[in-house]
Amino acid sequence: MDMGFLATATFWKYASMPFISAIIGYITNVVAIKMMFHPIEFVGLWKPYLGWQGIVPRKAAKMSAIATDTITQNLIDSEEIFARLDPEEVAEHLKVPLNEMTEDLVDQVMRTHHPEVWSRTPQAARETIVARIQSTIPQAIADTVRDLRKDVNQVFDLKNMVVTNLVHHKELMNRIFLETGDKEFRFIARSGAYFGFPLGLLQMFVWMFYQPFWLLPAVGLMVGWFTNWAALKMIFNPKDKHRVGPFELHGLFFKRQRDVASAYGDLVANEVLSPINILQQVLRGPYSDRIFTIIAHRVGEAIDESAGPIRSFMSWTVGDVNYIRLKQTAVERLIAQTPDAQDRPSPAMQSFVDYADRELAIEQTLVERMRQLPPREFEGMLRPAFEEDEWILITVGAALGLAVGVFQFVVLFGGG
């Protein structure tokens, strides 16, 4: 070969083809991954036709339902969660935060409903009422936990809790997939270059002898399509190990089952099935009216017991009907003052959170059981992000590859 040819523009145009093909493969795969998760909300002119929303956020309800089925059917259920909580221990760890709010609670309720009566009540009598309530509330909480454990599914909807958290916080759904499948997504991106380079070499040799206008766009399309398709296949196939000579074939996702289980367990336990989230679901979920009835009954008993001889005075002063309404308001305020799931628990509530974390051991349970899942159930942790709409990812890759192929033909080779 004439060495002078190596310095010509024509040579470098040809030499660039495998590298451009590798870049096409990499970029199309990266863009396809980005389009799976972003934007979180629809961006465009006419939903759903002119614009785009990430596949995972768009299908958040369906994907969270699938994830929930995997959790509740294969990993942990409501009965097991509540069976791990000891009623007396729960009461002990909630005693301090409840005591802290009891004095203010009683004062607020009385000032709201019966300000004149409360203003005439001696300070010693007020302190006696508060002290008696504080002494009986722990037993009321323990009795409430026992009532919950008898038929937990009547007051706690685990599936609704998980689905609601993930649908309302689509970025959390994205994190579950992205952090669980971090290495798989990086492989998809890199594989575009791995597969694109040899295809580019083939393209270069063919172009030397045969230069139809459609070749470069067609090869670009093929690179964009094939790299995404092949990467997806290599992640999820084969599900079981197969040895071919010195090589062991095993889907990348299944090969990393232990690591994936750790990432998933950590994220779900701390962001979805946290003690505060569970408490919020019990108190404010779809069955909150039932839990309200249970708490009202138990706390009402505690208030009656704590009032003792003062109860007759209270009933006579404010009336029996108002006394009952006063107890109901106390329960409502008690529930309303529980911490929100998004807030950091107070130092007093942190004791309960630490206890619940330790006893529930949700992260440890999820990790251990996920590692033991058979391949088909384990596949359900990440596969839903691809399966139904993976044709979109492949099509996007093909379309971007086609566009770059047209660019090559027009810019590098002058459109023929």
PDB file of C-alpha atoms in Angstrom, residues 34-328:
ATOM      1  CA  LYS A  34     -31.842   7.774  29.694  1.00  0.00           C
ATOM      2  CA  MET A  35     -35.170   7.577  27.881  1.00  0.00           C
ATOM      3  CA  MET A  36     -36.216   4.672  30.089  1.00  0.00           C
ATOM      4  CA  PHE A  37     -36.102   6.839  33.201  1.00  0.00           C
ATOM      5  CA  HIS A  38     -36.349  10.479  32.119  1.00  0.00           C
ATOM      6  CA  PRO A  39     -38.098  12.785  32.109  1.00  0.00           C
ATOM      7  CA  ILE A  40     -40.053  11.773  35.202  1.00  0.00           C
ATOM      8  CA  GLU A  41     -43.119  13.729  34.025  1.00  0.00           C
ATOM      9  CA  PHE A  42     -44.350  14.068  30.445  1.00  0.00           C
ATOM     10  CA  VAL A  43     -42.628  16.758  28.395  1.00  0.00           C
ATOM     11  CA  GLY A  44     -44.142  17.677  25.056  1.00  0.00           C
ATOM     12  CA  LEU A  45     -47.039  19.244  23.208  1.00  0.00           C
ATOM     13  CA  TRP A  46     -49.661  16.510  23.032  1.00  0.00           C
ATOM     14  CA  LYS A  47     -49.690  13.698  25.563  1.00  0.00           C
ATOM     15  CA  PRO A  48     -48.833  10.932  24.852  1.00  0.00           C
ATOM     16  CA  TYR A  49     -48.099  11.398  21.156  1.00  0.00           C
ATOM     17  CA  LEU A  50     -45.941  14.511  20.765  1.00  0.00           C
ATOM     18  CA  GLY A  51     -43.451  14.330  23.598  1.00  0.00           C
ATOM     19  CA  TRP A  52     -41.893  11.834  25.938  1.00  0.00           C
ATOM     20  CA  GLN A  53     -42.014  10.523  29.469  1.00  0.00           C
ATOM     21  CA  GLY A  54     -39.576   7.940  30.787  1.00  0.00           C
ATOM     22  CA  ILE A  55     -40.890   4.411  30.398  1.00  0.00           C
ATOM     23  CA  VAL A  56     -40.466   3.546  34.071  1.00  0.00           C
ATOM     24  CA  PRO A  57     -42.167   6.716  35.436  1.00  0.00           C
ATOM     25  CA  ARG A  58     -44.938   6.374  32.828  1.00  0.00           C
ATOM     26  CA  LYS A  59     -45.642   2.831  33.935  1.00  0.00           C
ATOM     27  CA  ALA A  60     -44.971   3.474  37.627  1.00  0.00           C
ATOM     28  CA  ALA A  61     -48.308   2.033  38.788  1.00  0.00           C
ATOM     29  CA  LYS A  62     -47.919  -1.216  36.858  1.00  0.00           C
ATOM     30  CA  MET A  63     -44.243  -1.667  37.676  1.00  0.00           C
ATOM     31  CA  SER A  64     -44.754  -0.920  41.361  1.00  0.00           C
ATOM     32  CA  ALA A  65     -47.588  -3.469  41.439  1.00  0.00           C
ATOM     33  CA  ILE A  66     -45.250  -6.079  39.939  1.00  0.00           C
ATOM     34  CA  ALA A  67     -42.532  -5.192  42.454  1.00  0.00           C
ATOM     35  CA  THR A  68     -45.076  -5.396  45.263  1.00  0.00           C
ATOM     36  CA  ASP A  69     -46.245  -8.834  44.168  1.00  0.00           C
ATOM     37  CA  THR A  70     -42.649 -10.012  44.264  1.00  0.00           C
ATOM     38  CA  ILE A  71     -42.191  -8.577  47.769  1.00  0.00           C
ATOM     39  CA  THR A  72     -45.452  -9.847  49.281  1.00  0.00           C
ATOM     40  CA  GLN A  73     -45.523 -13.241  47.574  1.00  0.00           C
ATOM     41  CA  ASN A  74     -41.866 -14.179  47.799  1.00  0.00           C
ATOM     42  CA  LEU A  75     -40.147 -12.069  50.430  1.00  0.00           C
ATOM     43  CA  ILE A  76     -42.266 -10.833  53.350  1.00  0.00           C
ATOM     44  CA  ASP A  77     -45.934 -10.277  54.243  1.00  0.00           C
ATOM     45  CA  SER A  78     -47.981  -8.175  56.664  1.00  0.00           C
ATOM     46  CA  GLU A  79     -48.503 -10.911  59.240  1.00  0.00           C
ATOM     47  CA  GLU A  80     -44.795 -11.573  59.512  1.00  0.00           C
ATOM     48  CA  ILE A  81     -43.992  -7.881  59.894  1.00  0.00           C
ATOM     49  CA  PHE A  82     -46.374  -7.333  62.814  1.00  0.00           C
ATOM     50  CA  ALA A  83     -45.608 -10.689  64.437  1.00  0.00           C
ATOM     51  CA  ARG A  84     -42.067  -9.445  65.032  1.00  0.00           C
ATOM     52  CA  LEU A  85     -43.235  -6.517  67.170  1.00  0.00           C
ATOM     53  CA  ASP A  86     -43.696  -7.156  70.881  1.00  0.00           C
ATOM     54  CA  PRO A  87     -46.661  -5.099  72.200  1.00  0.00           C
ATOM     55  CA  GLU A  88     -44.992  -4.299  75.522  1.00  0.00           C
ATOM     56  CA  GLU A  89     -41.751  -3.248  73.814  1.00  0.00           C
ATOM     57  CA  VAL A  90     -43.624  -1.029  71.345  1.00  0.00           C
ATOM     58  CA  ALA A  91     -45.427   0.636  74.255  1.00  0.00           C
ATOM     59  CA  GLU A  92     -42.173   1.117  76.156  1.00  0.00           C
ATOM     60  CA  HIS A  93     -40.429   2.769  73.201  1.00  0.00           C
ATOM     61  CA  LEU A  94     -43.409   5.001  72.422  1.00  0.00           C
ATOM     62  CA  LYS A  95     -43.913   6.039  76.048  1.00  0.00           C
ATOM     63  CA  VAL A  96     -41.488   8.964  75.970  1.00  0.00           C
ATOM     64  CA  PRO A  97     -42.790  10.663  72.775  1.00  0.00           C
ATOM     65  CA  LEU A  98     -46.389  10.072  73.864  1.00  0.00           C
ATOM     66  CA  ASN A  99     -45.732  11.515  77.307  1.00  0.00           C
ATOM     67  CA  GLU A 100     -44.124  14.553  75.709  1.00  0.00           C
ATOM     68  CA  MET A 101     -47.208  15.303  73.656  1.00  0.00           C
ATOM     69  CA  THR A 102     -49.846  14.325  76.268  1.00  0.00           C
ATOM     70  CA  GLU A 103     -49.697  17.535  78.311  1.00  0.00           C
ATOM     71  CA  ASP A 104     -49.989  19.743  75.229  1.00  0.00           C
ATOM     72  CA  LEU A 105     -52.638  17.432  73.806  1.00  0.00           C
ATOM     73  CA  VAL A 106     -54.884  17.646  76.863  1.00  0.00           C
ATOM     74  CA  ASP A 107     -54.411  21.383  77.060  1.00  0.00           C
ATOM     75  CA  GLN A 108     -55.235  21.883  73.350  1.00  0.00           C
ATOM     76  CA  VAL A 109     -58.349  19.714  73.469  1.00  0.00           C
ATOM     77  CA  MET A 110     -59.750  21.341  76.601  1.00  0.00           C
ATOM     78  CA  ARG A 111     -59.007  24.873  75.419  1.00  0.00           C
ATOM     79  CA  THR A 112     -60.685  24.106  72.094  1.00  0.00           C
ATOM     80  CA  HIS A 113     -63.861  22.508  73.444  1.00  0.00           C
ATOM     81  CA  HIS A 114     -64.272  23.851  76.971  1.00  0.00           C
ATOM     82  CA  PRO A 115     -62.027  26.854  77.550  1.00  0.00           C
ATOM     83  CA  GLU A 116     -64.078  28.236  80.469  1.00  0.00           C
ATOM     84  CA  VAL A 117     -64.169  24.927  82.345  1.00  0.00           C
ATOM     85  CA  TRP A 118     -60.441  24.399  81.758  1.00  0.00           C
ATOM     86  CA  SER A 119     -59.551  27.894  82.904  1.00  0.00           C
ATOM     87  CA  ARG A 120     -61.379  27.256  86.215  1.00  0.00           C
ATOM     88  CA  THR A 121     -59.780  23.831  86.729  1.00  0.00           C
ATOM     89  CA  PRO A 122     -57.041  24.062  89.387  1.00  0.00           C
ATOM     90  CA  GLN A 123     -53.486  23.490  88.185  1.00  0.00           C
ATOM     91  CA  ALA A 124     -53.120  20.519  90.548  1.00  0.00           C
ATOM     92  CA  ALA A 125     -56.201  18.890  88.994  1.00  0.00           C
ATOM     93  CA  ARG A 126     -54.825  19.489  85.497  1.00  0.00           C
ATOM     94  CA  GLU A 127     -51.510  17.887  86.416  1.00  0.00           C
ATOM     95  CA  THR A 128     -53.331  14.941  87.976  1.00  0.00           C
ATOM     96  CA  ILE A 129     -55.332  14.346  84.794  1.00  0.00           C
ATOM     97  CA  VAL A 130     -52.201  14.519  82.623  1.00  0.00           C
ATOM     98  CA  ALA A 131     -50.212  12.237  84.943  1.00  0.00           C
ATOM     99  CA  ARG A 132     -52.964   9.632  85.045  1.00  0.00           C
ATOM    100  CA  ILE A 133     -53.308   9.640  81.250  1.00  0.00           C
ATOM    101  CA  GLN A 134     -49.546   9.289  80.876  1.00  0.00           C
ATOM    102  CA  SER A 135     -49.574   6.285  83.210  1.00  0.00           C
ATOM    103  CA  THR A 136     -52.294   4.444  81.274  1.00  0.00           C
ATOM    104  CA  ILE A 137     -51.386   5.276  77.651  1.00  0.00           C
ATOM    105  CA  PRO A 138     -48.595   2.621  77.381  1.00  0.00           C
ATOM    106  CA  GLN A 139     -51.024  -0.160  78.235  1.00  0.00           C
ATOM    107  CA  ALA A 140     -53.494   1.244  75.722  1.00  0.00           C
ATOM    108  CA  ILE A 141     -50.764   1.166  73.035  1.00  0.00           C
ATOM    109  CA  ALA A 142     -49.804  -2.415  73.929  1.00  0.00           C
ATOM    110  CA  ASP A 143     -53.461  -3.483  73.745  1.00  0.00           C
ATOM    111  CA  THR A 144     -53.777  -1.720  70.379  1.00  0.00           C
ATOM    112  CA  VAL A 145     -50.791  -3.635  68.980  1.00  0.00           C
ATOM    113  CA  ARG A 146     -52.329  -6.912  70.174  1.00  0.00           C
ATOM    114  CA  ASP A 147     -55.585  -6.020  68.450  1.00  0.00           C
ATOM    115  CA  LEU A 148     -53.683  -5.243  65.240  1.00  0.00           C
ATOM    116  CA  ARG A 149     -51.864  -8.560  65.274  1.00  0.00           C
ATOM    117  CA  LYS A 150     -55.114 -10.529  65.530  1.00  0.00           C
ATOM    118  CA  ASP A 151     -56.181  -9.525  62.023  1.00  0.00           C
ATOM    119  CA  VAL A 152     -53.498  -7.314  60.560  1.00  0.00           C
ATOM    120  CA  ASN A 153     -54.869  -7.400  57.010  1.00  0.00           C
ATOM    121  CA  GLN A 154     -57.989  -5.608  58.207  1.00  0.00           C
ATOM    122  CA  VAL A 155     -55.997  -2.574  59.282  1.00  0.00           C
ATOM    123  CA  PHE A 156     -52.818  -2.656  57.183  1.00  0.00           C
ATOM    124  CA  ASP A 157     -52.554  -2.919  53.382  1.00  0.00           C
ATOM    125  CA  LEU A 158     -48.928  -3.688  52.539  1.00  0.00           C
ATOM    126  CA  LYS A 159     -49.501  -3.716  48.795  1.00  0.00           C
ATOM    127  CA  ASN A 160     -51.253  -0.347  48.852  1.00  0.00           C
ATOM    128  CA  MET A 161     -48.423   1.069  50.924  1.00  0.00           C
ATOM    129  CA  VAL A 162     -45.690  -0.005  48.497  1.00  0.00           C
ATOM    130  CA  VAL A 163     -47.608   0.969  45.359  1.00  0.00           C
ATOM    131  CA  THR A 164     -48.592   4.367  46.797  1.00  0.00           C
ATOM    132  CA  ASN A 165     -45.024   5.173  47.828  1.00  0.00           C
ATOM    133  CA  LEU A 166     -43.589   4.263  44.442  1.00  0.00           C
ATOM    134  CA  VAL A 167     -46.283   5.890  42.316  1.00  0.00           C
ATOM    135  CA  HIS A 168     -46.198   9.145  44.285  1.00  0.00           C
ATOM    136  CA  HIS A 169     -42.404   9.183  44.289  1.00  0.00           C
ATOM    137  CA  LYS A 170     -41.464   8.174  40.754  1.00  0.00           C
ATOM    138  CA  GLU A 171     -37.862   9.182  41.368  1.00  0.00           C
ATOM    139  CA  LEU A 172     -37.759   6.434  44.002  1.00  0.00           C
ATOM    140  CA  MET A 173     -39.006   3.925  41.449  1.00  0.00           C
ATOM    141  CA  ASN A 174     -36.206   5.079  39.144  1.00  0.00           C
ATOM    142  CA  ARG A 175     -33.659   4.655  41.938  1.00  0.00           C
ATOM    143  CA  ILE A 176     -34.779   1.093  42.632  1.00  0.00           C
ATOM    144  CA  PHE A 177     -34.166   0.091  39.026  1.00  0.00           C
ATOM    145  CA  LEU A 178     -31.036   2.194  38.506  1.00  0.00           C
ATOM    146  CA  GLU A 179     -29.288   1.193  41.728  1.00  0.00           C
ATOM    147  CA  THR A 180     -30.366  -2.434  41.548  1.00  0.00           C
ATOM    148  CA  GLY A 181     -29.299  -2.770  37.920  1.00  0.00           C
ATOM    149  CA  ASP A 182     -26.392  -0.326  38.013  1.00  0.00           C
ATOM    150  CA  LYS A 183     -23.815  -2.675  36.490  1.00  0.00           C
ATOM    151  CA  GLU A 184     -26.298  -4.037  33.965  1.00  0.00           C
ATOM    152  CA  PHE A 185     -27.051  -0.537  32.659  1.00  0.00           C
ATOM    153  CA  ARG A 186     -23.369   0.296  32.457  1.00  0.00           C
ATOM    154  CA  PHE A 187     -22.843  -2.906  30.501  1.00  0.00           C
ATOM    155  CA  ILE A 188     -25.616  -1.942  28.090  1.00  0.00           C
ATOM    156  CA  ALA A 189     -23.885   1.388  27.458  1.00  0.00           C
ATOM    157  CA  ARG A 190     -20.423  -0.131  26.960  1.00  0.00           C
ATOM    158  CA  SER A 191     -21.734  -2.988  24.852  1.00  0.00           C
ATOM    159  CA  GLY A 192     -22.745  -0.468  22.213  1.00  0.00           C
ATOM    160  CA  ALA A 193     -19.056   0.206  21.623  1.00  0.00           C
ATOM    161  CA  TYR A 194     -18.087  -3.471  21.948  1.00  0.00           C
ATOM    162  CA  PHE A 195     -20.535  -4.561  19.282  1.00  0.00           C
ATOM    163  CA  GLY A 196     -20.336  -1.378  17.218  1.00  0.00           C
ATOM    164  CA  PHE A 197     -16.595  -1.521  16.498  1.00  0.00           C
ATOM    165  CA  PRO A 198     -16.507  -4.920  14.720  1.00  0.00           C
ATOM    166  CA  LEU A 199     -19.648  -4.022  12.800  1.00  0.00           C
ATOM    167  CA  GLY A 200     -17.905  -0.826  11.756  1.00  0.00           C
ATOM    168  CA  LEU A 201     -14.918  -2.823  10.497  1.00  0.00           C
ATOM    169  CA  LEU A 202     -17.246  -4.920   8.383  1.00  0.00           C
ATOM    170  CA  GLN A 203     -18.887  -1.733   7.138  1.00  0.00           C
ATOM    171  CA  MET A 204     -15.482  -0.278   6.205  1.00  0.00           C
ATOM    172  CA  PHE A 205     -14.404  -3.280   4.142  1.00  0.00           C
ATOM    173  CA  VAL A 206     -17.706  -3.437   2.291  1.00  0.00           C
ATOM    174  CA  TRP A 207     -17.613   0.323   1.620  1.00  0.00           C
ATOM    175  CA  MET A 208     -14.217  -0.004  -0.011  1.00  0.00           C
ATOM    176  CA  PHE A 209     -15.704  -2.048  -2.829  1.00  0.00           C
ATOM    177  CA  TYR A 210     -19.389  -1.263  -2.787  1.00  0.00           C
ATOM    178  CA  GLN A 211     -20.789   2.204  -2.075  1.00  0.00           C
ATOM    179  CA  PRO A 212     -24.556   2.370  -2.530  1.00  0.00           C
ATOM    180  CA  PHE A 213     -26.232   5.392  -0.898  1.00  0.00           C
ATOM    181  CA  TRP A 214     -28.151   3.207   1.522  1.00  0.00           C
ATOM    182  CA  LEU A 215     -25.224   1.236   2.966  1.00  0.00           C
ATOM    183  CA  LEU A 216     -24.037   3.650   5.687  1.00  0.00           C
ATOM    184  CA  PRO A 217     -27.564   4.506   6.956  1.00  0.00           C
ATOM    185  CA  ALA A 218     -28.469   0.791   6.877  1.00  0.00           C
ATOM    186  CA  VAL A 219     -25.391  -0.217   8.842  1.00  0.00           C
ATOM    187  CA  GLY A 220     -25.993   2.614  11.328  1.00  0.00           C
ATOM    188  CA  LEU A 221     -29.536   1.356  11.808  1.00  0.00           C
ATOM    189  CA  MET A 222     -28.291  -2.206  12.248  1.00  0.00           C
ATOM    190  CA  VAL A 223     -25.657  -1.150  14.799  1.00  0.00           C
ATOM    191  CA  GLY A 224     -28.208   0.846  16.823  1.00  0.00           C
ATOM    192  CA  TRP A 225     -30.705  -2.008  16.742  1.00  0.00           C
ATOM    193  CA  PHE A 226     -28.322  -4.910  17.297  1.00  0.00           C
ATOM    194  CA  THR A 227     -26.320  -3.407  20.161  1.00  0.00           C
ATOM    195  CA  ASN A 228     -29.448  -2.761  22.242  1.00  0.00           C
ATOM    196  CA  TRP A 229     -30.991  -6.119  21.384  1.00  0.00           C
ATOM    197  CA  ALA A 230     -27.807  -8.073  22.117  1.00  0.00           C
ATOM    198  CA  ALA A 231     -27.182  -6.256  25.405  1.00  0.00           C
ATOM    199  CA  LEU A 232     -30.689  -7.024  26.670  1.00  0.00           C
ATOM    200  CA  LYS A 233     -30.311 -10.654  25.698  1.00  0.00           C
ATOM    201  CA  MET A 234     -26.979 -10.981  27.481  1.00  0.00           C
ATOM    202  CA  ILE A 235     -28.347  -9.449  30.689  1.00  0.00           C
ATOM    203  CA  PHE A 236     -31.287 -11.838  31.077  1.00  0.00           C
ATOM    204  CA  ASN A 237     -30.131 -14.938  29.204  1.00  0.00           C
ATOM    205  CA  PRO A 238     -29.425 -17.660  29.958  1.00  0.00           C
ATOM    206  CA  LYS A 239     -31.230 -17.765  33.296  1.00  0.00           C
ATOM    207  CA  ASP A 240     -29.344 -20.870  34.420  1.00  0.00           C
ATOM    208  CA  LYS A 241     -25.624 -21.501  34.112  1.00  0.00           C
ATOM    209  CA  HIS A 242     -24.468 -23.287  30.978  1.00  0.00           C
ATOM    210  CA  ARG A 243     -20.910 -24.362  30.298  1.00  0.00           C
ATOM    211  CA  VAL A 244     -19.670 -24.392  26.722  1.00  0.00           C
ATOM    212  CA  GLY A 245     -16.105 -25.690  26.705  1.00  0.00           C
ATOM    213  CA  PRO A 246     -14.043 -23.386  28.930  1.00  0.00           C
ATOM    214  CA  PHE A 247     -16.760 -20.712  28.971  1.00  0.00           C
ATOM    215  CA  GLU A 248     -19.587 -20.316  31.478  1.00  0.00           C
ATOM    216  CA  LEU A 249     -22.690 -18.668  30.037  1.00  0.00           C
ATOM    217  CA  HIS A 250     -24.992 -16.987  32.524  1.00  0.00           C
ATOM    218  CA  GLY A 251     -27.151 -13.854  32.282  1.00  0.00           C
ATOM    219  CA  LEU A 252     -25.336 -10.927  33.879  1.00  0.00           C
ATOM    220  CA  PHE A 253     -28.290 -10.078  36.117  1.00  0.00           C
ATOM    221  CA  PHE A 254     -28.472 -13.625  37.507  1.00  0.00           C
ATOM    222  CA  LYS A 255     -24.723 -13.822  37.934  1.00  0.00           C
ATOM    223  CA  ARG A 256     -24.952 -10.828  40.298  1.00  0.00           C
ATOM    224  CA  GLN A 257     -27.897 -12.095  42.316  1.00  0.00           C
ATOM    225  CA  ARG A 258     -26.155 -11.651  45.685  1.00  0.00           C
ATOM    226  CA  ASP A 259     -25.108  -8.050  44.955  1.00  0.00           C
ATOM    227  CA  VAL A 260     -28.459  -7.130  43.415  1.00  0.00           C
ATOM    228  CA  ALA A 261     -30.260  -8.535  46.466  1.00  0.00           C
ATOM    229  CA  SER A 262     -28.147  -6.350  48.767  1.00  0.00           C
ATOM    230  CA  ALA A 263     -28.840  -3.174  46.778  1.00  0.00           C
ATOM    231  CA  TYR A 264     -32.561  -3.903  46.504  1.00  0.00           C
ATOM    232  CA  GLY A 265     -32.957  -4.886  50.150  1.00  0.00           C
ATOM    233  CA  ASP A 266     -31.186  -1.746  51.362  1.00  0.00           C
ATOM    234  CA  LEU A 267     -33.247   0.612  49.192  1.00  0.00           C
ATOM    235  CA  VAL A 268     -36.660  -0.969  49.784  1.00  0.00           C
ATOM    236  CA  ALA A 269     -36.151  -1.438  53.528  1.00  0.00           C
ATOM    237  CA  ASN A 270     -35.011   2.142  54.133  1.00  0.00           C
ATOM    238  CA  GLU A 271     -37.098   4.047  51.593  1.00  0.00           C
ATOM    239  CA  VAL A 272     -40.324   2.019  51.291  1.00  0.00           C
ATOM    240  CA  LEU A 273     -40.795  -0.407  54.203  1.00  0.00           C
ATOM    241  CA  SER A 274     -39.323   1.833  56.875  1.00  0.00           C
ATOM    242  CA  PRO A 275     -40.920   1.833  60.361  1.00  0.00           C
ATOM    243  CA  ILE A 276     -42.206   5.400  59.931  1.00  0.00           C
ATOM    244  CA  ASN A 277     -43.784   4.521  56.571  1.00  0.00           C
ATOM    245  CA  ILE A 278     -45.461   1.477  58.129  1.00  0.00           C
ATOM    246  CA  LEU A 279     -46.750   3.590  61.024  1.00  0.00           C
ATOM    247  CA  GLN A 280     -48.072   6.164  58.560  1.00  0.00           C
ATOM    248  CA  GLN A 281     -49.817   3.472  56.514  1.00  0.00           C
ATOM    249  CA  VAL A 282     -51.508   2.071  59.609  1.00  0.00           C
ATOM    250  CA  LEU A 283     -52.689   5.462  60.853  1.00  0.00           C
ATOM    251  CA  ARG A 284     -53.520   7.169  57.559  1.00  0.00           C
ATOM    252  CA  GLY A 285     -53.904   4.423  54.978  1.00  0.00           C
ATOM    253  CA  PRO A 286     -57.123   3.099  53.396  1.00  0.00           C
ATOM    254  CA  TYR A 287     -58.029   1.226  56.595  1.00  0.00           C
ATOM    255  CA  SER A 288     -57.410   4.181  58.896  1.00  0.00           C
ATOM    256  CA  ASP A 289     -61.071   4.236  59.977  1.00  0.00           C
ATOM    257  CA  ARG A 290     -60.653   0.756  61.445  1.00  0.00           C
ATOM    258  CA  ILE A 291     -57.440   1.602  63.236  1.00  0.00           C
ATOM    259  CA  PHE A 292     -59.072   4.804  64.486  1.00  0.00           C
ATOM    260  CA  THR A 293     -61.869   2.727  66.013  1.00  0.00           C
ATOM    261  CA  ILE A 294     -59.365   0.441  67.742  1.00  0.00           C
ATOM    262  CA  ILE A 295     -57.233   3.303  69.052  1.00  0.00           C
ATOM    263  CA  ALA A 296     -60.291   5.312  70.094  1.00  0.00           C
ATOM    264  CA  HIS A 297     -61.562   2.340  72.077  1.00  0.00           C
ATOM    265  CA  ARG A 298     -58.260   1.664  73.810  1.00  0.00           C
ATOM    266  CA  VAL A 299     -57.302   5.288  74.437  1.00  0.00           C
ATOM    267  CA  GLY A 300     -60.855   6.048  75.540  1.00  0.00           C
ATOM    268  CA  GLU A 301     -60.564   3.315  78.147  1.00  0.00           C
ATOM    269  CA  ALA A 302     -57.255   4.785  79.247  1.00  0.00           C
ATOM    270  CA  ILE A 303     -58.742   8.267  79.580  1.00  0.00           C
ATOM    271  CA  ASP A 304     -61.710   6.928  81.562  1.00  0.00           C
ATOM    272  CA  GLU A 305     -59.394   4.976  83.830  1.00  0.00           C
ATOM    273  CA  SER A 306     -57.025   7.881  84.302  1.00  0.00           C
ATOM    274  CA  ALA A 307     -59.848  10.321  85.038  1.00  0.00           C
ATOM    275  CA  GLY A 308     -60.978   8.161  87.987  1.00  0.00           C
ATOM    276  CA  PRO A 309     -62.857  10.307  90.499  1.00  0.00           C
ATOM    277  CA  ILE A 310     -62.329  13.362  88.286  1.00  0.00           C
ATOM    278  CA  ARG A 311     -64.447  11.751  85.552  1.00  0.00           C
ATOM    279  CA  SER A 312     -67.709  12.443  87.394  1.00  0.00           C
ATOM    280  CA  PHE A 313     -66.672  16.068  87.704  1.00  0.00           C
ATOM    281  CA  MET A 314     -65.787  16.245  83.994  1.00  0.00           C
ATOM    282  CA  SER A 315     -69.019  14.552  82.919  1.00  0.00           C
ATOM    283  CA  TRP A 316     -71.076  16.814  85.152  1.00  0.00           C
ATOM    284  CA  THR A 317     -69.213  19.925  83.977  1.00  0.00           C
ATOM    285  CA  VAL A 318     -69.033  19.355  80.224  1.00  0.00           C
ATOM    286  CA  GLY A 319     -71.814  16.794  79.781  1.00  0.00           C
ATOM    287  CA  ASP A 320     -71.589  13.110  78.818  1.00  0.00           C
ATOM    288  CA  VAL A 321     -71.987  13.782  75.063  1.00  0.00           C
ATOM    289  CA  ASN A 322     -69.265  16.411  75.085  1.00  0.00           C
ATOM    290  CA  TYR A 323     -67.057  14.153  77.181  1.00  0.00           C
ATOM    291  CA  ILE A 324     -67.281  11.450  74.512  1.00  0.00           C
ATOM    292  CA  ARG A 325     -66.538  14.020  71.777  1.00  0.00           C
ATOM    293  CA  LEU A 326     -63.600  15.264  73.821  1.00  0.00           C
ATOM    294  CA  LYS A 327     -62.117  11.748  73.888  1.00  0.00           C
ATOM    295  CA  GLN A 328     -62.573  11.390  70.132  1.00  0.00           C
TER     296      GLN A 328
END
